[in-house]
Coordinates of C-alpha atoms and ligand atoms in Angstrom, one line a residue:
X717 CA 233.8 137.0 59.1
X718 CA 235.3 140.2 60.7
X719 CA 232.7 142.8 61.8
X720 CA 232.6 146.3 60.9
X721 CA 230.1 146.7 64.1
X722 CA 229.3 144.5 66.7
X723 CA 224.9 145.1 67.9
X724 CA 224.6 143.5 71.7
X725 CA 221.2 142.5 71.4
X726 CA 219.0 140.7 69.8
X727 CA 215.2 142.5 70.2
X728 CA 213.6 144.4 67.6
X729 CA 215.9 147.6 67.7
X730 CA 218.9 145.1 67.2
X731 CA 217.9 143.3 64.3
X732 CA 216.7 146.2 62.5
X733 CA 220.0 148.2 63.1
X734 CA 221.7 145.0 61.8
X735 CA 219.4 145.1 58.6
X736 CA 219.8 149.1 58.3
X737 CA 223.5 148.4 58.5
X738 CA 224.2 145.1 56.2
X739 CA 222.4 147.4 53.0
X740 CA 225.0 149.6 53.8
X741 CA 227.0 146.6 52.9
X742 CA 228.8 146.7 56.6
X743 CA 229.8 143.5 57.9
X744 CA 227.6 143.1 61.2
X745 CA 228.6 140.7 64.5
X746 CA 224.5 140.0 66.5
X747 CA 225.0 139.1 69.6
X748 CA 221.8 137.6 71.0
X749 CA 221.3 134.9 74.2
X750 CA 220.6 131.6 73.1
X751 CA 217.1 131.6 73.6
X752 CA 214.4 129.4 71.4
X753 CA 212.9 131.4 68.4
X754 CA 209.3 131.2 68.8
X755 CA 208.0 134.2 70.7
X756 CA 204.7 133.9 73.0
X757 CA 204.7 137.8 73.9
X758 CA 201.2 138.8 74.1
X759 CA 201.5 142.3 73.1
X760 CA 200.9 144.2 70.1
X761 CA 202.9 147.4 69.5
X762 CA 201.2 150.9 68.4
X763 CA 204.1 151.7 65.6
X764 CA 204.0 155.1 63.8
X765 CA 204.7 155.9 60.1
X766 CA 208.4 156.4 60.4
X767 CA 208.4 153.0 61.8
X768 CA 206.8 151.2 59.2
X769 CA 208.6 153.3 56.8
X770 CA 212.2 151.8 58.3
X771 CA 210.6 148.1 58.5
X772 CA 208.8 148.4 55.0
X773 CA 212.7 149.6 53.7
X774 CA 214.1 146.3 54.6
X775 CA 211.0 144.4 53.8
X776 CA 210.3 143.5 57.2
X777 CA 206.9 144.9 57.7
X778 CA 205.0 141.6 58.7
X779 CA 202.0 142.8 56.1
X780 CA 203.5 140.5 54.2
X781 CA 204.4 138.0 56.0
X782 CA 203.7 134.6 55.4
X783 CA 202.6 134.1 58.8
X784 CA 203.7 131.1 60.1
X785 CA 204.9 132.2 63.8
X786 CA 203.8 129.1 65.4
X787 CA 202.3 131.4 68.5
X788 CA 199.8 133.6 66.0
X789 CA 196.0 133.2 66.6
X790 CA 194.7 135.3 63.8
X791 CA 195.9 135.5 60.2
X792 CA 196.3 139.7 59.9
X793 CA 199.1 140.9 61.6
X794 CA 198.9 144.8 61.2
X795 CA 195.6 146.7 61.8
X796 CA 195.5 150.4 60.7
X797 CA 193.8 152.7 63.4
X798 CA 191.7 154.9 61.6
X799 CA 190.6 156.4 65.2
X800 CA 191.9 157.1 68.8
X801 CA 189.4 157.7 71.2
X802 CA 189.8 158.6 75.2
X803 CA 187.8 159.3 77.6
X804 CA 188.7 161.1 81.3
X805 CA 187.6 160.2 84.7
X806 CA 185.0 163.0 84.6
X807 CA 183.3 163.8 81.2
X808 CA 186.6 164.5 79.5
X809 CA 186.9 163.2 75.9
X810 CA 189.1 163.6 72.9
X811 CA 189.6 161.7 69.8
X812 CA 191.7 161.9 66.8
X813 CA 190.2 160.8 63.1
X814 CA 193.1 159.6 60.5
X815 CA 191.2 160.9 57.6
X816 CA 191.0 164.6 58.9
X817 CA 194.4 164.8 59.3
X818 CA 195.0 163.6 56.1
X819 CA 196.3 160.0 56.7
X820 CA 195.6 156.6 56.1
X821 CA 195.8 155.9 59.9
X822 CA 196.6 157.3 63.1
X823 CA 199.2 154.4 63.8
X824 CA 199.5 150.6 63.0
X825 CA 198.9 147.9 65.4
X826 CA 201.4 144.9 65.0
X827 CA 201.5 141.4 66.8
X828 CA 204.7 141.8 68.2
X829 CA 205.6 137.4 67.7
X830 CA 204.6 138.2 63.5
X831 CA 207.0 141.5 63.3
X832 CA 209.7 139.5 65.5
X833 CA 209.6 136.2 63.0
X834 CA 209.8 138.4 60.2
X835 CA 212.7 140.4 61.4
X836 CA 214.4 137.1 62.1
X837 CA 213.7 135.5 58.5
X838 CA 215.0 139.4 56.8
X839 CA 217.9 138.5 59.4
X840 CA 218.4 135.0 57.9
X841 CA 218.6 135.7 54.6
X842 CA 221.1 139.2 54.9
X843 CA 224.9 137.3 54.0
X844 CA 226.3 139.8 55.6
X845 CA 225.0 139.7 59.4
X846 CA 226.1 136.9 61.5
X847 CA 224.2 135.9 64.7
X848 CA 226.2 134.7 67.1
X849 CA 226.1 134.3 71.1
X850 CA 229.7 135.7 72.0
X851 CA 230.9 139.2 71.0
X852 CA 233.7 139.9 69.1
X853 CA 236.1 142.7 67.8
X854 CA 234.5 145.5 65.7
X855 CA 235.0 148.9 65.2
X856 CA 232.0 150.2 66.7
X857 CA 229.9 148.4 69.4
X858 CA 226.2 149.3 69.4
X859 CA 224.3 147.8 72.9
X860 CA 220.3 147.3 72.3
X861 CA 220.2 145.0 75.2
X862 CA 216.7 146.8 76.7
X863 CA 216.3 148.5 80.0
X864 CA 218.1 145.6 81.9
X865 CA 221.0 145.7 79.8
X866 CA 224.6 144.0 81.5
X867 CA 226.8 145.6 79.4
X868 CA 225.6 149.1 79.9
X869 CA 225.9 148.3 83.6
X870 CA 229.7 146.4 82.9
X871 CA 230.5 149.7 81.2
X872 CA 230.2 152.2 84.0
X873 CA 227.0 153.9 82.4
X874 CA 224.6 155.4 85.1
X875 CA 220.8 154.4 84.7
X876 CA 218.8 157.2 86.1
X877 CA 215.3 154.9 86.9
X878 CA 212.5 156.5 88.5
X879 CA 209.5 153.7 88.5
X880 CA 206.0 154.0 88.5
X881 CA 203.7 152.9 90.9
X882 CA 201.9 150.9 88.0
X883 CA 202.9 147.5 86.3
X884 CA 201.5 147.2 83.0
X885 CA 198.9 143.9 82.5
X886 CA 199.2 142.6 78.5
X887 CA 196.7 140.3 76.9
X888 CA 194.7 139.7 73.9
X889 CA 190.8 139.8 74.1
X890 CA 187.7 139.0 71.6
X891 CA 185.3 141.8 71.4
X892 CA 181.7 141.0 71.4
X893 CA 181.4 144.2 68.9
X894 CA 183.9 144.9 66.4
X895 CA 186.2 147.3 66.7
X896 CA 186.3 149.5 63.7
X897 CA 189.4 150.0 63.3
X898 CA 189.1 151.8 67.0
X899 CA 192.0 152.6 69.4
X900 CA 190.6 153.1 72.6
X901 CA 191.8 154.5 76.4
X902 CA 190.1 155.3 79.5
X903 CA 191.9 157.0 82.1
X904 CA 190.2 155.6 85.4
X905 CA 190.9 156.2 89.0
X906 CA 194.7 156.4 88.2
X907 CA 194.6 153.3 85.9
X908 CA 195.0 153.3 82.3
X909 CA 193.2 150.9 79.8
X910 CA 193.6 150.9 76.3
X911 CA 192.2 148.1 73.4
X912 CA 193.9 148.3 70.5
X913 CA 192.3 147.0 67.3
X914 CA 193.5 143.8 66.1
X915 CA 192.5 141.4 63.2
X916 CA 192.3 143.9 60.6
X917 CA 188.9 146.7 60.1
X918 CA 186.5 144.2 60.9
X919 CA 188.4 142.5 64.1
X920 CA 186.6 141.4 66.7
X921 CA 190.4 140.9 68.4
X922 CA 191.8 143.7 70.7
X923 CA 195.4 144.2 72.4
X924 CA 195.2 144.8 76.0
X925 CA 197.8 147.1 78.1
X926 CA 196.3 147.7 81.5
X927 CA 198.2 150.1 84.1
X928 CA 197.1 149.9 87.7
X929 CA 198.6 149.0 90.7
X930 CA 201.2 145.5 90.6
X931 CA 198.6 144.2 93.1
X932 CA 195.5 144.1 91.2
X933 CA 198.1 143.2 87.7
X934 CA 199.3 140.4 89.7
X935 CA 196.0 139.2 90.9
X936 CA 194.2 139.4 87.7
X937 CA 197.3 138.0 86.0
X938 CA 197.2 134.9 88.1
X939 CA 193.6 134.4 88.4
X940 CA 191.0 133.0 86.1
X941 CA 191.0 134.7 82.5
X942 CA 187.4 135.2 82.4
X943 CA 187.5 137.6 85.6
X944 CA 189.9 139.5 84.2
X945 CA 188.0 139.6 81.2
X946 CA 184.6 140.5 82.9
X947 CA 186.6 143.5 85.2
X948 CA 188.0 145.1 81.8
X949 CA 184.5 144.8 80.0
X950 CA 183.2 147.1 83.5
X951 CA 186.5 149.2 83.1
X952 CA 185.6 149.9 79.5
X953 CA 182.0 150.7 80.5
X954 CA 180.9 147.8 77.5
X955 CA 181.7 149.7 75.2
X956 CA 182.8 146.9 72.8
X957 CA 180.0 144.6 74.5
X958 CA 181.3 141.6 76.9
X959 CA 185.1 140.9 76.3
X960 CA 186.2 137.3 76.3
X961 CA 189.9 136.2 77.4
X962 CA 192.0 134.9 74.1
X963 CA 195.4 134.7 75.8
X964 CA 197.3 134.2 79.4
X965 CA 198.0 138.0 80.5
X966 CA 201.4 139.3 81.2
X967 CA 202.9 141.7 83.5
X968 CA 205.5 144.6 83.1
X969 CA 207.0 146.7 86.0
X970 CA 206.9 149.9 84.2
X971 CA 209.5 153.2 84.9
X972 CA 210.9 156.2 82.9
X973 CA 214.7 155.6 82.7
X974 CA 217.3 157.5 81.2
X975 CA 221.4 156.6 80.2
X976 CA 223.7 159.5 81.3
X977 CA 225.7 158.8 78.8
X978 CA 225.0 157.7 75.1
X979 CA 228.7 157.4 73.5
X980 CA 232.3 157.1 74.5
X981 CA 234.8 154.8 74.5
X982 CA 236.0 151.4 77.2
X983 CA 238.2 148.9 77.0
X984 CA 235.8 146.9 74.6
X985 CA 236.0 150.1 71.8
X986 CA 233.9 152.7 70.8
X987 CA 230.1 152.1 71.8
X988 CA 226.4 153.9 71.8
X989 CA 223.6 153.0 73.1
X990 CA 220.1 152.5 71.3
X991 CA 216.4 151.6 72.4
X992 CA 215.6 150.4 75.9
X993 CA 219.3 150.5 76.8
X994 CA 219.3 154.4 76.3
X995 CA 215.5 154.9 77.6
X996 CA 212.3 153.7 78.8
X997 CA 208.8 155.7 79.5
X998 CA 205.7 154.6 80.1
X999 CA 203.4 152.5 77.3
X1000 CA 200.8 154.9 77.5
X1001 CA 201.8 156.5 74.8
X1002 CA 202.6 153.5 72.8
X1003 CA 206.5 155.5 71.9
X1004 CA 209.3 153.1 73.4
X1005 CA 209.6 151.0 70.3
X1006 CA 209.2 154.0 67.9
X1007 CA 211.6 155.7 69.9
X1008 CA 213.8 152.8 69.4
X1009 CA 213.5 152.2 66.1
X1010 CA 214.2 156.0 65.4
X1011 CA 217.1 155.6 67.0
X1012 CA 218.6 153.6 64.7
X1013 CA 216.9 154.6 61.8
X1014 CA 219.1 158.0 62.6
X1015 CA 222.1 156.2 63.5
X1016 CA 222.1 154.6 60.4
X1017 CA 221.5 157.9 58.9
X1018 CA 224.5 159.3 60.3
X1019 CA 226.8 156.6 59.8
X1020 CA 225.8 156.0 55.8
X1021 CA 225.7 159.5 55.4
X1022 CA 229.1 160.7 56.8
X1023 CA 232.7 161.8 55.2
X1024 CA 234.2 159.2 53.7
X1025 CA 237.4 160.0 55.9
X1026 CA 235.3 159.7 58.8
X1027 CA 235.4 155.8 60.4
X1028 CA 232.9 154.4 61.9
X1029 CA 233.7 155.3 65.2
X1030 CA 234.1 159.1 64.6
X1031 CA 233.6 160.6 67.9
X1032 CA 231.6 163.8 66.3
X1033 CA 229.4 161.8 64.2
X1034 CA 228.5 159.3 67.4
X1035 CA 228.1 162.6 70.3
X1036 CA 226.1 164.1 67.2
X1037 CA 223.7 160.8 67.3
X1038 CA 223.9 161.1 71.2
X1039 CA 222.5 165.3 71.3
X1040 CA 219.5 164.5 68.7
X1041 CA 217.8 161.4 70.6
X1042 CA 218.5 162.8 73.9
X1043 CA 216.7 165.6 72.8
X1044 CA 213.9 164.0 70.8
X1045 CA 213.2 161.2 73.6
X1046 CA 213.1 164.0 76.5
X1047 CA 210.4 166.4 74.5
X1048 CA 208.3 162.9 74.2
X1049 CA 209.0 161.8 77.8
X1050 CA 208.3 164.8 79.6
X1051 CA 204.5 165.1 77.8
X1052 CA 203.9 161.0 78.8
X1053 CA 204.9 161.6 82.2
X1054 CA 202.9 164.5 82.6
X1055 CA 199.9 163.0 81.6
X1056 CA 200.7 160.1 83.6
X1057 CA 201.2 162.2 86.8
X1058 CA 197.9 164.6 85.9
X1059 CA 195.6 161.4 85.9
X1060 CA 197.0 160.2 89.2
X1061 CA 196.4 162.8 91.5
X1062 CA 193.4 161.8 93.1
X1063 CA 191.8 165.4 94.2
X1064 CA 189.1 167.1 92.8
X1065 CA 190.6 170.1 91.3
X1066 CA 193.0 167.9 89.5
X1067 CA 190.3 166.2 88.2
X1068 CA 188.4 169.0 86.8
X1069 CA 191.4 170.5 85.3
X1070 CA 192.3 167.1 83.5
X1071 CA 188.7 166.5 82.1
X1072 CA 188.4 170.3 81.3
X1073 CA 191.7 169.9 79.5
X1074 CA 190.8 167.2 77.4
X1075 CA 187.5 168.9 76.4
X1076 CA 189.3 172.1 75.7
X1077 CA 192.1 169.8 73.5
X1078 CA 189.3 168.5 72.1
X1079 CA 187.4 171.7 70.8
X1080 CA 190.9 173.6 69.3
X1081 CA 191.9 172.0 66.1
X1082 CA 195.3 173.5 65.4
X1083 CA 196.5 172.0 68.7
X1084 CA 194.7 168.5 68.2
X1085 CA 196.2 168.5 64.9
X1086 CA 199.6 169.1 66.0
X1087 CA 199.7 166.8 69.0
X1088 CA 198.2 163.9 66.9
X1089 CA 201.1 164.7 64.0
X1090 CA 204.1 164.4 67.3
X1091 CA 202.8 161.7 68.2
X1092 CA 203.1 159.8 64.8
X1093 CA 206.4 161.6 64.2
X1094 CA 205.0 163.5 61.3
Ligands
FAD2267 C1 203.1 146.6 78.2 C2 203.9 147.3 77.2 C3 203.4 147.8 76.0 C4 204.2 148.4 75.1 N1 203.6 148.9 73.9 C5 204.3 149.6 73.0 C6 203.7 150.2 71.8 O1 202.5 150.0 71.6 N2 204.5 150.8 71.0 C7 205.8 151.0 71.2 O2 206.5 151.7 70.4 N3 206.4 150.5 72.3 C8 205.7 149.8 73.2 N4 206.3 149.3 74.3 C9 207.8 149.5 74.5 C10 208.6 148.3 73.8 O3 208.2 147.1 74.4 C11 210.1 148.5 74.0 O4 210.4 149.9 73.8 C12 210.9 147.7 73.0 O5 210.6 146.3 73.2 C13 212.4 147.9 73.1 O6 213.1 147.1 72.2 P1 214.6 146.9 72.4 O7 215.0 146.0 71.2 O8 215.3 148.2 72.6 O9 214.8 146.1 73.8 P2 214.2 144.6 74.2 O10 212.9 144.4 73.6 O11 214.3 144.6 75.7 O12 215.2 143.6 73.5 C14 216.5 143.4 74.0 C15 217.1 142.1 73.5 O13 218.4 142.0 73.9 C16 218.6 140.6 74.4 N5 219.7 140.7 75.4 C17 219.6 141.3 76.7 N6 220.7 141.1 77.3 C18 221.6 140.5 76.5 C19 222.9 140.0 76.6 N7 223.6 140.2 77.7 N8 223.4 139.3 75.5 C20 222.7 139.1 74.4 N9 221.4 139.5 74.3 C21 220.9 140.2 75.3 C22 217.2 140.3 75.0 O14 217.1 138.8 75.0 C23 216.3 140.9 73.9 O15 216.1 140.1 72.8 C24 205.6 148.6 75.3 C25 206.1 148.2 76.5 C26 205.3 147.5 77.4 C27 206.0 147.0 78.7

């Protein structure tokens, strides 16, 4: 079959681009390595509504999944946060309730092997995308290859990477107390912890993403689960009771990243960039897939949406696509990163004005409201 666009990558950006294009009834080249299917990633993503609006339009929200990724422990792959609650280093609080701002939740959390089996089968059954392992001629080359992506490098783009002093520590863990339906953070001593409900309401299964130093993510990653259990039960000050390991952990090197460049044209033919390949920030915030994913929710936009003398690889429509996630990823960026650097400075002032910050957040409603609604893309 000859492609109308060829997607380099085959993540969760790439096959929901391919899906968002192929109801378009474009012809679609995947390019993905020939890795085995089954996914043993430990993590579960934080997605906001405009995410689940794009999965639930190509009926790849995993909600209804049937279930069978051979690597699941639990039998409810998304669990609605009705409630974010984080705590400072020094008496600082703040927490966001989904039924004061008039939502059914604050975010969804969604085991990333479920939502990557599903994509896969929506993939399957779409006649019009082809997965293949080579590229191949096509009018417009979309790269979703995440932050290490070759053929960003192979096409001259410039990676601006400034990395953290943190790697991020993944796992899932069973709570002695149920969660609630609870997302929770503690900002401690320059780490970051946050359990994420899993298992549905009544869960007594939380997602672990752990920032601190690659040292102590190393060492707890490669010593005995139930340590690293017992240290993250202290960490979390038993709030959920004693924590008990359910998974091997994982490690990330984290860094905020940013392509120069977004569009243009090479000897391969037009190309963009979308997801990690364009930008990376810290998990924190839980934004890089959401970021992703709005990035080619808006491609798609663009490119269904545009003149029908236009072709696909209009160089207005693509710089266009280029100016409004530049712009949207750097507003979210720069607040992650600041909050970041505000909880690592180890002084006392710094530490006051963070706590008394989050208190004062805390107290003035309009602002809550509107930082809870930008970070669910409201
Ligand atoms: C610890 C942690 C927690 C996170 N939590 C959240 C969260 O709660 N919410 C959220 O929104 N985001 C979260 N993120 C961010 C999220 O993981 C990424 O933003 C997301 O995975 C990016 O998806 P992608 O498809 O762009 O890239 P990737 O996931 O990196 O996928 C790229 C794909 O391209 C393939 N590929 C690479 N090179 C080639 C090649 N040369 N040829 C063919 N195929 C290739 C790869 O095999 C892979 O399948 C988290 C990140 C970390 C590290």
């Amino acid at each position: 079959m000859a492609w109308d666009i060829c997607i380099h990558g085959d993540g969760i950006t790439g096959n929901t681009l391919a899906l968002l294009l192929a109801q378009q009834r474009l012809r679609v080249g995947l390019v993905g390595s020939a890795k085995s299917a089954a996914s043993t990633d430990v993590r579960a993503y934080a997605l906001n509504a405009a995410s689940r609006q794009t999965l639930q339009s190509l009926g790849a929200w995993p909600e209804a999944a049937d279930n069978t990724s051979s690597n699941t422990q639990h039998t409810t792959p998304v669990t609605a946060v009705q409630r974010m609650q984080v705590w400072g280093d020094d008496g600082g609080q703040i927490s966001f309730d989904a039924r004061s701002l008039g939502q059914d939740a604050l975010s969804w959390i969604v085991d990333v092997p479920v939502l990557e089996h599903t994509l896969h089968q929506a993939v399957a059954a779409q006649p019009l995308i082809e997965r293949t392992t080579s590229l191949g001629p096509a009018k417009l080359h979309v790269v979703c290859e995440g932050k290490a992506s070759a053929l960003r490098t192979q096409l001259g783009v410039e990676f601006e990477a400034w990395p953290y002093p943190h790697h991020a520590l993944a796992t899932r863990l069973h709570s002695e107390q149920g969660h609630g339906g609870v997302a929770r953070q503690w900002f401690s001593g320059g780490d970051i912890l946050a359990l994420l409900p899993m298992d549905g309401a009544q869960g007594h299964m939380v997602g672990v993403v752990w920032s601190t130093s690659p040292a102590q993510a190393a060492q707890f990653a490669a010593g005995e689960p139930q340590a690293l259990a017992e240290h993250l039960s202290a960490m979390s000050h038993h709030t959920l009771g004693q924590l008990t390991p359910l998974a091997p952990a994982a490690v990330w090197p984290l860094q905020r990243a940013q392509a120069r460049q977004w569009t243009g044209r090479s000897a391969l033919g037009t190309w963009v960039l979308a997801g990690d390949a364009a930008h990376t920030l810290h998990p924190l915030a839980g934004q890089g897939l959401n970021l992703g994913l709005a990035d080619v929710a808006r491609l798609a936009a663009l490119l269904k949406a545009r003149d029908f003398w236009r072709p696909l690889d209009d160089a207005r429509l693509l710089r266009r696509y280029e100016r409004e996630r530049k712009a949207a990823t750097l507003a979210l960026v720069g607040g992650t990163d600041g909050l970041q650097w505000l909880f690592s400075q180890h002084s006392s002032p710094w530490a006051q004005v963070r706590n008394w910050g989050l208190n004062q957040v805390n107290q003035t409603l309009p602002l809550k409201q509107w930082l809870a609604k930008q970070a669910m893309n409201l």
